[in-house]
CSV table of C-alpha atoms in Angstrom, one decimal:
chain,number,residue,atom,x,y,z
A,234,MET,CA,149.6,62.1,12.1
A,235,LYS,CA,153.0,60.7,11.0
A,236,LEU,CA,156.1,62.7,11.3
A,237,ILE,CA,158.2,62.6,8.1
A,238,PRO,CA,161.6,64.2,8.5
A,239,ALA,CA,163.0,65.5,5.2
A,240,ILE,CA,166.5,65.5,3.8
A,241,ASP,CA,167.5,67.3,0.6
A,242,LEU,CA,170.6,66.0,-1.2
A,243,LEU,CA,172.9,68.1,-3.4
A,244,ASP,CA,176.3,67.0,-4.5
A,245,GLY,CA,176.4,64.3,-1.8
A,246,ARG,CA,175.6,66.8,1.0
A,247,CYS,CA,172.5,67.6,3.1
A,248,VAL,CA,171.2,71.1,2.1
A,249,ARG,CA,168.1,73.2,2.2
A,250,LEU,CA,166.9,75.7,-0.4
A,251,LEU,CA,164.9,78.8,0.3
A,252,HIS,CA,161.8,78.7,-1.9
A,253,GLY,CA,163.5,76.2,-4.1
A,254,ASP,CA,166.2,78.7,-5.2
A,255,PHE,CA,169.6,77.0,-5.9
A,256,GLY,CA,171.1,80.4,-5.3
A,257,GLN,CA,170.0,80.3,-1.7
A,258,VAL,CA,171.5,77.1,-0.3
A,259,THR,CA,172.1,76.2,3.3
A,260,HIS,CA,174.6,73.4,3.8
A,261,TYR,CA,174.6,71.1,6.8
A,262,PRO,CA,177.8,69.4,8.0
A,263,ALA,CA,176.4,66.0,9.1
A,264,LEU,CA,176.4,63.2,6.6
A,265,PRO,CA,173.0,62.2,5.1
A,266,GLU,CA,173.3,58.7,6.4
A,267,ASP,CA,174.1,59.9,9.9
A,268,ILE,CA,171.1,62.2,9.9
A,269,ALA,CA,168.8,59.4,8.7
A,270,ARG,CA,170.1,57.1,11.3
A,271,SER,CA,169.6,59.6,14.1
A,272,TYR,CA,166.0,60.3,13.0
A,273,ALA,CA,165.3,56.6,13.0
A,274,GLN,CA,166.8,56.0,16.4
A,275,ALA,CA,164.6,58.8,17.7
A,276,GLY,CA,161.5,57.0,16.5
A,277,ALA,CA,160.7,58.4,13.0
A,278,GLU,CA,159.4,55.6,10.9
A,279,TRP,CA,159.7,57.5,7.6
A,280,LEU,CA,162.2,59.7,5.8
A,281,HIS,CA,161.5,62.0,2.8
A,282,VAL,CA,164.5,62.5,0.5
A,283,VAL,CA,164.7,64.9,-2.4
A,284,ASP,CA,167.6,64.5,-4.9
A,285,LEU,CA,168.1,68.1,-6.0
A,286,ALA,CA,170.9,67.1,-8.3
A,287,ALA,CA,168.5,64.9,-10.3
A,288,SER,CA,166.0,67.7,-10.4
A,289,ARG,CA,168.6,70.2,-11.6
A,290,ASP,CA,170.7,68.0,-13.9
A,291,GLY,CA,168.3,65.5,-15.3
A,292,ALA,CA,169.7,62.3,-16.9
A,293,ASP,CA,173.3,63.6,-16.4
A,294,ALA,CA,172.9,63.9,-12.6
A,295,ASP,CA,175.1,62.1,-10.2
A,296,THR,CA,172.6,60.1,-8.1
A,297,SER,CA,175.1,58.0,-6.2
A,298,ALA,CA,174.4,59.8,-2.9
A,299,LEU,CA,170.7,59.0,-3.2
A,300,PHE,CA,171.1,55.4,-3.9
A,301,LYS,CA,173.7,55.0,-1.1
A,302,LEU,CA,171.2,56.6,1.3
A,303,LEU,CA,168.4,54.3,0.0
A,304,GLY,CA,170.6,51.3,0.7
A,305,ASN,CA,171.6,52.4,4.2
A,306,ALA,CA,168.6,54.2,5.7
A,307,PRO,CA,167.1,52.1,8.5
A,308,GLN,CA,163.6,53.6,8.1
A,309,SER,CA,161.1,53.6,5.2
A,310,VAL,CA,162.1,56.2,2.6
A,311,GLN,CA,160.0,58.0,0.0
A,312,THR,CA,162.1,59.9,-2.5
A,313,GLY,CA,161.6,62.3,-5.3
A,314,GLY,CA,163.6,64.7,-7.5
A,315,GLY,CA,164.2,64.1,-11.2
A,316,VAL,CA,161.8,61.2,-11.6
A,317,ARG,CA,160.7,61.4,-15.2
A,318,ASN,CA,159.8,57.9,-16.5
A,319,SER,CA,158.9,54.4,-15.4
A,320,ASN,CA,162.6,53.4,-15.4
A,321,ASP,CA,163.4,56.1,-12.8
A,322,ILE,CA,160.5,54.7,-10.6
A,323,THR,CA,161.7,51.1,-11.0
A,324,GLN,CA,165.3,52.0,-10.2
A,325,ARG,CA,164.4,53.8,-7.0
A,326,LEU,CA,162.0,51.1,-5.8
A,327,ASP,CA,164.6,48.4,-6.6
A,328,ALA,CA,167.2,50.3,-4.6
A,329,GLY,CA,165.0,50.2,-1.5
A,330,ALA,CA,162.6,53.2,-1.7
A,331,ALA,CA,159.2,52.4,-0.2
A,332,ARG,CA,157.5,55.2,-2.2
A,333,VAL,CA,158.5,57.3,-5.2
A,334,VAL,CA,157.5,60.9,-5.3
A,335,MET,CA,156.6,62.6,-8.6
A,336,GLY,CA,156.1,66.3,-9.1
A,337,SER,CA,155.8,68.1,-12.4
A,338,LEU,CA,154.7,65.0,-14.4
A,339,CYS,CA,151.6,64.8,-12.3
A,340,VAL,CA,150.7,68.1,-13.8
A,341,THR,CA,152.0,67.9,-17.3
A,342,ASP,CA,151.1,64.2,-17.9
A,343,SER,CA,148.4,63.4,-15.4
A,344,ALA,CA,147.1,60.6,-17.6
A,345,GLY,CA,150.5,59.0,-17.6
A,346,PHE,CA,150.8,59.3,-13.9
A,347,VAL,CA,147.4,57.6,-13.4
A,348,GLY,CA,148.8,54.8,-15.6
A,349,TRP,CA,151.8,54.4,-13.3
A,350,LEU,CA,149.4,54.3,-10.3
A,351,LYS,CA,147.9,51.2,-11.9
A,352,GLN,CA,151.3,49.8,-13.0
A,353,PHE,CA,153.2,50.2,-9.7
A,354,GLY,CA,150.3,50.3,-7.3
A,355,ALA,CA,148.9,53.4,-5.6
A,356,GLN,CA,150.8,52.7,-2.3
A,357,LYS,CA,154.1,53.0,-4.2
A,358,LEU,CA,153.7,56.5,-5.6
A,359,VAL,CA,153.2,60.0,-4.2
A,360,ALA,CA,151.9,63.0,-6.1
A,361,ALA,CA,153.8,66.0,-5.0
A,362,LEU,CA,152.0,69.2,-5.9
A,363,ASP,CA,153.7,72.6,-5.1
A,364,VAL,CA,151.2,75.4,-5.3
A,365,LEU,CA,150.9,79.1,-5.2
A,366,ILE,CA,147.7,80.8,-4.1
A,367,ASP,CA,146.4,83.5,-6.5
A,368,ASP,CA,144.7,86.7,-5.5
A,369,ALA,CA,141.3,85.0,-5.6
A,370,GLY,CA,142.5,82.3,-3.1
A,371,VAL,CA,142.8,79.6,-5.8
A,372,PRO,CA,145.8,77.2,-5.5
A,373,TRP,CA,147.7,76.6,-8.7
A,374,PRO,CA,150.3,73.9,-9.2
A,375,ARG,CA,153.7,75.2,-10.3
A,376,ILE,CA,156.0,73.1,-12.5
A,377,HIS,CA,159.6,72.9,-13.8
A,378,GLY,CA,161.2,74.1,-10.6
A,379,TRP,CA,158.3,76.5,-9.9
A,380,THR,CA,159.1,78.5,-13.0
A,381,SER,CA,155.7,78.1,-14.7
A,382,ARG,CA,152.1,77.4,-13.8
A,383,GLY,CA,150.0,74.3,-14.7
A,384,GLU,CA,147.0,74.7,-17.0
A,385,ARG,CA,144.6,73.5,-14.3
A,386,ASN,CA,144.2,74.6,-10.7
A,387,LEU,CA,144.7,72.2,-7.8
A,388,TRP,CA,141.1,71.2,-7.5
A,389,GLN,CA,140.7,70.4,-11.2
A,390,LEU,CA,143.9,68.3,-11.1
A,391,LEU,CA,143.0,66.5,-7.9
A,392,ASP,CA,139.6,65.6,-9.3
A,393,GLU,CA,141.3,63.6,-12.0
A,394,LEU,CA,144.1,62.1,-9.9
A,395,SER,CA,141.8,61.0,-7.1
A,396,ALA,CA,139.4,59.4,-9.6
A,397,GLY,CA,142.4,57.6,-11.1
A,398,GLY,CA,143.3,56.0,-7.8
A,399,LEU,CA,145.7,58.4,-6.1
A,400,VAL,CA,146.2,57.6,-2.4
A,401,HIS,CA,149.3,59.7,-1.3
A,402,LEU,CA,149.3,63.4,-1.9
A,403,LEU,CA,152.2,65.7,-0.8
A,404,CYS,CA,151.2,69.3,-1.0
A,405,THR,CA,153.5,72.3,-0.4
A,406,ASP,CA,152.6,75.9,-0.3
A,407,ILE,CA,155.6,77.4,-2.0
A,408,SER,CA,155.3,80.7,-0.2
A,409,ARG,CA,155.9,78.8,3.1
A,410,ASP,CA,158.7,76.4,1.9
A,411,GLY,CA,161.9,76.7,3.9
A,412,ALA,CA,160.7,80.0,5.4
A,413,LEU,CA,159.7,78.7,8.9
A,414,ASN,CA,156.7,81.0,8.9
A,415,GLY,CA,154.0,78.5,9.7
A,416,PRO,CA,152.0,76.0,7.5
A,417,ASN,CA,149.0,76.8,5.4
A,418,LEU,CA,146.3,75.3,7.6
A,419,GLU,CA,143.5,76.6,5.5
A,420,LEU,CA,144.8,74.9,2.4
A,421,TYR,CA,145.3,71.5,4.1
A,422,GLY,CA,141.9,71.6,5.7
A,423,GLU,CA,140.3,72.3,2.4
A,424,ILE,CA,142.1,69.4,0.7
A,425,THR,CA,141.0,66.9,3.3
A,426,ARG,CA,137.5,68.2,3.2
A,427,ARG,CA,137.2,67.9,-0.5
A,428,TYR,CA,139.1,64.6,-0.8
A,429,PRO,CA,138.7,62.7,2.5
A,430,ARG,CA,140.1,59.4,1.0
A,431,LEU,CA,143.5,61.0,0.2
A,432,GLN,CA,146.4,60.5,2.6
A,433,LEU,CA,147.7,64.1,2.7
A,434,GLN,CA,151.3,65.0,3.7
A,435,ALA,CA,151.4,68.6,4.7
A,436,SER,CA,154.7,70.3,3.7
A,437,GLY,CA,156.1,73.8,4.1
A,438,GLY,CA,156.5,76.3,6.9
A,439,VAL,CA,156.7,74.1,10.0
A,440,SER,CA,158.8,76.0,12.5
A,441,SER,CA,157.7,74.9,16.0
A,442,LEU,CA,155.9,72.3,18.0
A,443,ASP,CA,152.9,74.7,18.1
A,444,ASP,CA,152.7,74.4,14.3
A,445,LEU,CA,152.5,70.6,14.6
A,446,GLU,CA,149.7,71.0,17.1
A,447,ARG,CA,147.8,73.3,14.9
A,448,LEU,CA,148.1,70.9,11.9
A,449,LYS,CA,146.3,68.0,13.6
A,450,PRO,CA,142.8,69.4,13.1
A,451,THR,CA,143.4,69.8,9.4
A,452,GLY,CA,143.0,66.0,8.9
A,453,ALA,CA,146.5,65.6,7.3
A,454,SER,CA,147.8,62.1,7.7
A,455,GLY,CA,151.5,63.2,7.8
A,456,VAL,CA,153.7,66.2,8.1
A,457,ILE,CA,157.0,66.8,6.4
A,458,THR,CA,159.6,68.9,8.2
A,459,GLY,CA,163.1,69.5,7.2
A,460,LYS,CA,164.7,72.8,8.1
A,461,ALA,CA,163.2,73.0,11.6
A,462,LEU,CA,164.7,69.7,12.6
A,463,LEU,CA,168.1,70.5,11.0
A,464,ASP,CA,168.2,73.9,12.7
A,465,LYS,CA,167.3,72.1,16.0
A,466,ARG,CA,164.1,74.1,16.6
A,467,PHE,CA,162.7,70.9,18.0
A,468,THR,CA,163.8,67.2,18.1
A,469,VAL,CA,162.2,64.2,16.4
A,470,ALA,CA,161.3,62.9,19.9
A,471,GLU,CA,159.6,66.1,20.8
A,472,ALA,CA,157.7,66.2,17.5
A,473,LEU,CA,156.5,62.6,18.0
A,474,ASP,CA,155.3,63.4,21.5
A,475,THR,CA,153.3,66.4,20.1
A,476,LEU,CA,151.7,64.4,17.3
A,477,ARG,CA,150.6,61.7,19.6
């Protein structure tokens, strides 16, 4: 299982949001480029970067911090936030991104996303699906900053995307995101059981090395962790040792 440290960018700074709420922002003093470099020096081969300004402000967003990071990060970077069309994908790939992460459009325009898988190659795109579990235990993707629910549940959507060639899936249980209360092991185990060919990145809730240890039997190929590393609950080196 690969460790994928995460950085969220907002107005040129590294931040974390609680449950995606822009009103609950934690700012970190270190520069994004310095954080990326330190993670790479510790052995992390990948970095996950979300441009929150692009998500919030759309075409008017100042994305200079993202493109500066893409040009300077020593490791492979996958990046999302505000990716709305093929031009956005092209710009990020041309700037140095190894993979581009797409969220709401995978839900609202799944056919278009499948087309981009064919256009850019399945290794270049990641479907990022943020879900909430209903009272019946069914995961439902949330869209537009988690403000509304998709028309199909996670399994119905993944049936289409996996048939269309999807390789990389990033799945976040919204209730665990930024809360440091443990990952949803049942959800990730069910995804890999149903779709064994997908490369699943588990996201949300990792707070300890024990959480990483418990994730390994789920079959996830990668784990994204942001706040736990930034809050120094464990180091990149310690996480890599655990995942080995």
